[in-house]
Amino acid sequence: MPVASQILRELFPNVPCGDPGEISEHEAWWVERQQALEQVGYMLRPRFRLGWKPSWAGTDKNHRRFEDGIGLRMRECMDAIRISDERPVMLKRLPPEEEGLYELDINKIFSTASLSLSPRNHCVPLLDVIRLPDDPPIVVNPLLRPFYDPRLQTFGEFVTFFSQICEGVQFMHENNIAHRNCTAGNIMLDPSNMYPNSFHPADIKRSKDFRRKAKRYSRTWRPSRYLLVDFGLSRLYLPANGPPLDDPVQGGDKSAPEHQNRGIRCNPFPTDVYYLGNLIREDYIQVYHFLSLLKKSKYGGFAFIKPLIADMVQEDPTKRPTMDEVVARFADIRSKLSTWKLRSRVARKNEIWPVAVSRTASHWYRTVAYVLTHKAPIPEPE
């Protein structure tokens, strides 16, 4: 038997070998440190505690129907509860290479008192750094959700999202730091306002106890903040060191024109502009149709932002607007949008008519409630 399998059998003698819900090798890394993490104030889920017994054992039910039957989404990240105040948090084991050092340093910079108090700072807060013997640092951040879950319902909610995330990258640039990976996977939603009772970290549509759907409010009813995460590729470029040229690095979006020739150094700041523009272009304005090589519109109603997005994704990085210009132009765009437009539903173009009718009816029911309770069409958090 391989050494890793022997270790797993010793840690979990109650889990039958080959069980579909058994602890994986990368989960075992966290289990081995569970008691040490508890001693410094962080409790892992029952699944990751020593001596765990599967709750589905002896039943004929699928393990994924049980709270302790769902493993980790990413091997380097582990959800936990901060014992002192029962706050849900996310632990991230940093890689021992250079990338991990940069991530910690950048996260520390934007969590300092002078920068963390700025409402324009949309970098995820660093709550703690755990250092265990002979292990890489483990950073502690709030538990977040992908920005697109749940879906944006109105154009006002989209305006809030795009305004905040552009403001966040602009703030990083003002402090001479390029994110270099501000793509869909690294833009998150702070759920504390929309999900007052939180949710299950391994299945974010379920309640914390896994017994029902997670209770939530809409973005308009309870406005939320959007945050940037994952600073492993981020770098500080001091003006005194000359033009900010660096070797291309490819993160979640590998389509940046200046990155297609890996041998040419480039300015990473216009690439951040491209990433944000391409995110909107690909996720909201156009997408490949499954029967065609042509790009078709995914959602209707985004004509107001198309000229700005087209400039942000220009082939020549020197022709793209700076983040200061993006923020100024979008502020002008949003000032000209009518209340009717802002309250309108963001609808997919491929919705079948029964779904479209149902969603439209629900949308206008919510809209009447928003108007009667004086909810702003652009839901900005306090």
XYZ file of N, CA and C in Angstrom, residues 178-292:
345
model
N 0.133 46.267 -9.593
C -0.703 45.656 -10.630
C -1.187 44.306 -10.111
N -2.457 44.033 -10.282
C -3.003 42.755 -9.805
C -2.485 41.603 -10.647
N -2.549 41.747 -11.956
C -2.031 40.793 -12.944
C -2.861 39.512 -13.061
N -3.986 39.443 -12.342
C -4.860 38.279 -12.475
C -6.271 38.629 -12.010
N -6.717 39.869 -12.316
C -8.052 40.313 -11.891
C -9.097 39.784 -12.866
N -9.279 38.478 -12.836
C -10.194 37.771 -13.722
C -11.368 37.220 -12.918
N -12.291 36.551 -13.589
C -13.548 36.140 -12.954
C -13.340 35.345 -11.664
N -12.361 34.451 -11.644
C -12.155 33.616 -10.469
C -11.600 34.348 -9.268
N -11.127 35.568 -9.467
C -10.509 36.323 -8.375
C -11.285 37.582 -7.996
N -12.545 37.635 -8.397
C -13.437 38.728 -7.998
C -14.577 38.096 -7.199
N -14.713 38.515 -5.963
C -15.622 37.842 -5.045
C -16.661 38.808 -4.471
N -17.692 38.233 -3.897
C -18.772 38.967 -3.246
C -18.668 38.768 -1.734
N -18.685 39.852 -0.995
C -18.759 39.763 0.461
C -20.210 39.440 0.826
N -20.477 38.247 1.348
C -21.870 37.809 1.541
C -22.473 38.204 2.879
N -21.741 38.896 3.716
C -22.192 39.121 5.086
C -23.523 39.866 5.163
N -23.809 40.724 4.197
C -25.065 41.468 4.217
C -26.198 40.687 3.556
N -25.905 40.051 2.439
C -26.933 39.305 1.703
C -27.286 37.972 2.358
N -26.325 37.379 3.039
C -26.521 36.073 3.680
C -26.274 36.213 5.182
N -27.217 36.764 5.928
C -26.992 37.024 7.363
C -26.743 35.757 8.172
N -27.254 34.616 7.696
C -27.038 33.347 8.398
C -25.946 32.516 7.737
N -25.209 33.125 6.835
C -24.121 32.486 6.103
C -24.653 31.339 5.234
N -23.779 30.410 4.855
C -24.116 29.314 3.953
C -23.060 28.240 4.127
N -23.266 27.107 3.497
C -22.283 26.039 3.635
C -21.128 26.294 2.677
N -19.898 26.312 3.167
C -18.762 26.692 2.310
C -18.454 25.718 1.189
N -18.856 24.453 1.330
C -18.569 23.475 0.286
C -19.689 23.381 -0.745
N -20.894 23.795 -0.383
C -22.026 23.852 -1.309
C -22.753 25.156 -1.002
N -22.367 26.217 -1.694
C -22.766 27.565 -1.293
C -24.247 27.861 -1.505
N -24.967 26.949 -2.129
C -26.413 27.142 -2.270
C -27.175 26.579 -1.076
N -26.480 25.844 -0.207
C -27.111 25.226 0.949
C -26.882 26.065 2.212
N -27.765 25.869 3.190
C -27.630 26.562 4.461
C -26.409 26.041 5.210
N -26.027 26.755 6.230
C -24.830 26.415 6.990
C -24.908 25.009 7.574
N -26.118 24.600 8.006
C -26.289 23.261 8.573
C -26.620 22.215 7.511
N -26.691 22.644 6.249
C -26.888 21.752 5.101
C -28.307 21.174 5.008
N -29.235 21.714 5.773
C -30.570 21.127 5.809
C -31.545 21.757 4.817
N -31.207 22.928 4.300
C -32.134 23.638 3.416
C -31.330 24.576 2.507
N -32.043 25.260 1.627
C -31.373 26.270 0.809
C -30.944 27.439 1.684
N -29.825 28.030 1.331
C -29.335 29.176 2.100
C -30.290 30.353 1.935
N -30.669 30.971 3.040
C -31.536 32.144 2.984
C -30.724 33.345 2.536
N -31.242 34.068 1.562
C -30.513 35.232 1.070
C -31.470 36.354 0.699
N -30.891 37.549 0.596
C -31.591 38.730 0.106
C -30.962 39.122 -1.222
N -31.636 39.944 -1.974
C -31.081 40.405 -3.242
C -30.038 41.482 -2.990
N -29.232 41.749 -4.015
C -28.233 42.812 -3.915
C -28.889 44.179 -3.727
N -30.052 44.387 -4.330
C -30.739 45.668 -4.196
C -31.303 45.829 -2.792
N -31.817 44.746 -2.230
C -32.399 44.815 -0.893
C -31.318 45.018 0.167
N -30.206 44.325 0.003
C -29.093 44.461 0.953
C -27.786 44.597 0.159
N -27.402 45.812 -0.206
C -26.221 46.041 -1.035
C -24.953 45.454 -0.409
N -24.076 44.967 -1.288
C -22.869 44.288 -0.830
C -21.625 44.837 -1.521
N -20.484 44.479 -0.966
C -19.192 44.884 -1.524
C -18.591 43.737 -2.342
N -17.812 44.128 -3.333
C -17.071 43.176 -4.155
C -15.588 43.323 -3.842
N -14.897 42.189 -3.781
C -13.520 42.183 -3.332
C -12.611 41.441 -4.295
N -11.376 41.895 -4.378
C -10.341 41.245 -5.184
C -9.541 40.311 -4.290
N -9.239 39.128 -4.806
C -8.461 38.151 -4.048
C -7.310 37.634 -4.905
N -6.471 36.814 -4.296
C -5.377 36.098 -4.963
C -4.334 37.057 -5.530
N -3.374 37.407 -4.694
C -2.336 38.357 -5.084
C -0.994 37.682 -5.372
N -1.033 36.397 -5.691
C 0.204 35.672 -5.945
C 0.980 36.175 -7.143
N 0.271 36.729 -8.137
C 0.934 37.266 -9.322
C 1.089 38.781 -9.256
N 0.528 39.398 -8.227
C 0.580 40.859 -8.098
C 2.005 41.314 -7.774
N 2.335 42.516 -8.252
C 3.677 43.035 -8.020
C 3.622 44.551 -7.784
N 4.583 45.014 -6.985
C 4.761 46.438 -6.731
C 5.809 46.977 -7.692
N 5.472 48.058 -8.395
C 6.388 48.676 -9.363
C 6.618 50.129 -8.948
N 7.744 50.391 -8.324
C 8.042 51.741 -7.864
C 8.421 52.625 -9.046
N 7.838 53.822 -9.147
C 8.154 54.721 -10.268
C 9.640 55.034 -10.376
N 10.336 55.046 -9.253
C 11.767 55.380 -9.271
C 12.596 54.343 -10.025
N 12.017 53.142 -10.207
C 12.744 52.068 -10.892
C 12.537 52.080 -12.400
N 11.860 53.091 -12.913
C 11.666 53.186 -14.355
C 10.350 52.581 -14.803
N 10.155 52.463 -16.131
C 8.902 51.927 -16.677
C 8.603 50.532 -16.116
N 7.344 50.257 -15.770
C 6.985 48.970 -15.176
C 6.874 47.852 -16.210
N 7.985 47.362 -16.675
C 8.001 46.271 -17.647
C 8.316 44.962 -16.930
N 7.606 43.912 -17.302
C 7.814 42.626 -16.647
C 7.514 41.498 -17.634
N 8.007 40.305 -17.310
C 7.731 39.145 -18.150
C 6.245 38.805 -18.077
N 5.641 38.402 -19.176
C 4.220 38.040 -19.158
C 3.965 36.835 -18.252
N 2.904 36.897 -17.492
C 2.447 35.754 -16.706
C 0.970 35.553 -17.008
N 0.572 34.323 -17.180
C -0.814 34.038 -17.538
C -1.544 33.450 -16.346
N -2.599 34.126 -15.937
C -3.426 33.644 -14.847
C -4.697 33.003 -15.382
N -5.845 33.481 -14.873
C -7.114 32.881 -15.280
C -7.519 33.213 -16.700
N -7.115 34.370 -17.216
C -7.428 34.795 -18.584
C -6.127 34.801 -19.386
N -6.046 33.891 -20.326
C -4.803 33.738 -21.102
C -4.891 34.389 -22.474
N -5.879 35.275 -22.669
C -6.130 35.815 -24.002
C -5.523 37.191 -24.240
N -4.864 37.790 -23.250
C -4.306 39.139 -23.428
C -3.356 39.159 -24.626
N -3.565 40.046 -25.594
C -2.735 40.058 -26.808
C -1.244 40.181 -26.515
N -0.879 40.987 -25.521
C 0.543 41.208 -25.228
C 1.206 39.991 -24.587
N 0.405 38.994 -24.196
C 0.958 37.789 -23.581
C 1.126 36.647 -24.576
N 0.783 36.882 -25.818
C 0.877 35.800 -26.793
C 2.315 35.544 -27.212
N 3.158 36.565 -27.085
C 4.591 36.392 -27.334
C 5.296 36.422 -25.987
N 5.600 35.255 -25.449
C 6.110 35.165 -24.082
C 7.492 35.780 -23.922
N 8.176 36.072 -25.010
C 9.538 36.580 -24.904
C 9.638 38.092 -24.800
N 8.513 38.797 -24.889
C 8.531 40.266 -24.867
C 7.977 40.765 -23.541
N 8.762 41.543 -22.825
C 8.309 42.134 -21.569
C 7.257 43.214 -21.855
N 6.319 43.376 -20.939
C 5.234 44.329 -21.182
C 4.820 44.999 -19.876
N 4.058 46.071 -20.029
C 3.550 46.832 -18.898
C 2.308 46.117 -18.348
N 2.316 45.679 -17.086
C 1.184 44.897 -16.560
C -0.056 45.729 -16.237
N 0.073 47.050 -16.160
C -1.088 47.874 -15.793
C -2.155 47.905 -16.888
N -1.801 48.101 -18.174
C -2.824 47.993 -19.215
C -3.419 46.588 -19.330
N -2.670 45.565 -18.909
C -3.209 44.208 -18.952
C -4.335 44.049 -17.936
N -4.203 44.690 -16.776
C -5.313 44.675 -15.808
C -6.572 45.280 -16.424
N -6.399 46.369 -17.175
C -7.542 47.002 -17.851
C -8.175 46.014 -18.827
N -7.325 45.304 -19.560
C -7.831 44.303 -20.518
C -8.627 43.221 -19.791
N -8.098 42.712 -18.673
C -8.775 41.634 -17.953
C -10.195 42.035 -17.551
N -10.352 43.242 -17.007
C -11.686 43.678 -16.594
C -12.605 43.848 -17.802
N -12.078 44.451 -18.868
C -12.898 44.619 -20.064
C -13.288 43.291 -20.682
N -12.348 42.356 -20.728
C -12.632 41.063 -21.332
C -13.608 40.250 -20.493
N -13.571 40.439 -19.189
C -14.545 39.770 -18.327
C -15.964 40.182 -18.700
N -16.180 41.475 -18.861
C -17.522 41.949 -19.223
C -17.870 41.520 -20.642
N -16.919 41.599 -21.547
C -17.176 41.200 -22.929
C -17.580 39.732 -23.022
N -16.842 38.868 -22.342
C -17.080 37.436 -22.464
C -18.258 36.942 -21.635
N -18.459 37.530 -20.469
C -19.497 37.004 -19.578
C -20.855 37.676 -19.738
N -20.872 38.887 -20.318
C -22.145 39.599 -20.395
C -22.515 40.080 -21.794
N -21.542 40.446 -22.597
C -21.869 41.045 -23.884
C -21.904 40.019 -25.005
N -20.909 39.148 -25.045
C -20.881 38.175 -26.135
C -20.284 36.866 -25.667
N -20.649 35.793 -26.371
C -20.171 34.462 -26.052
C -20.239 33.621 -27.319
N -19.389 32.625 -27.451
C -19.449 31.757 -28.626
C -20.738 30.955 -28.622
N -21.418 30.954 -29.752
C -22.613 30.131 -29.915
C -22.178 28.710 -30.221
N -22.876 27.727 -29.670
C -22.413 26.339 -29.794
C -22.524 25.807 -31.219
N -23.268 26.467 -32.102
C -23.387 26.014 -33.488
C -22.683 26.949 -34.461
N -21.917 27.910 -33.934
C -21.317 28.889 -34.826
C -19.979 29.361 -34.288
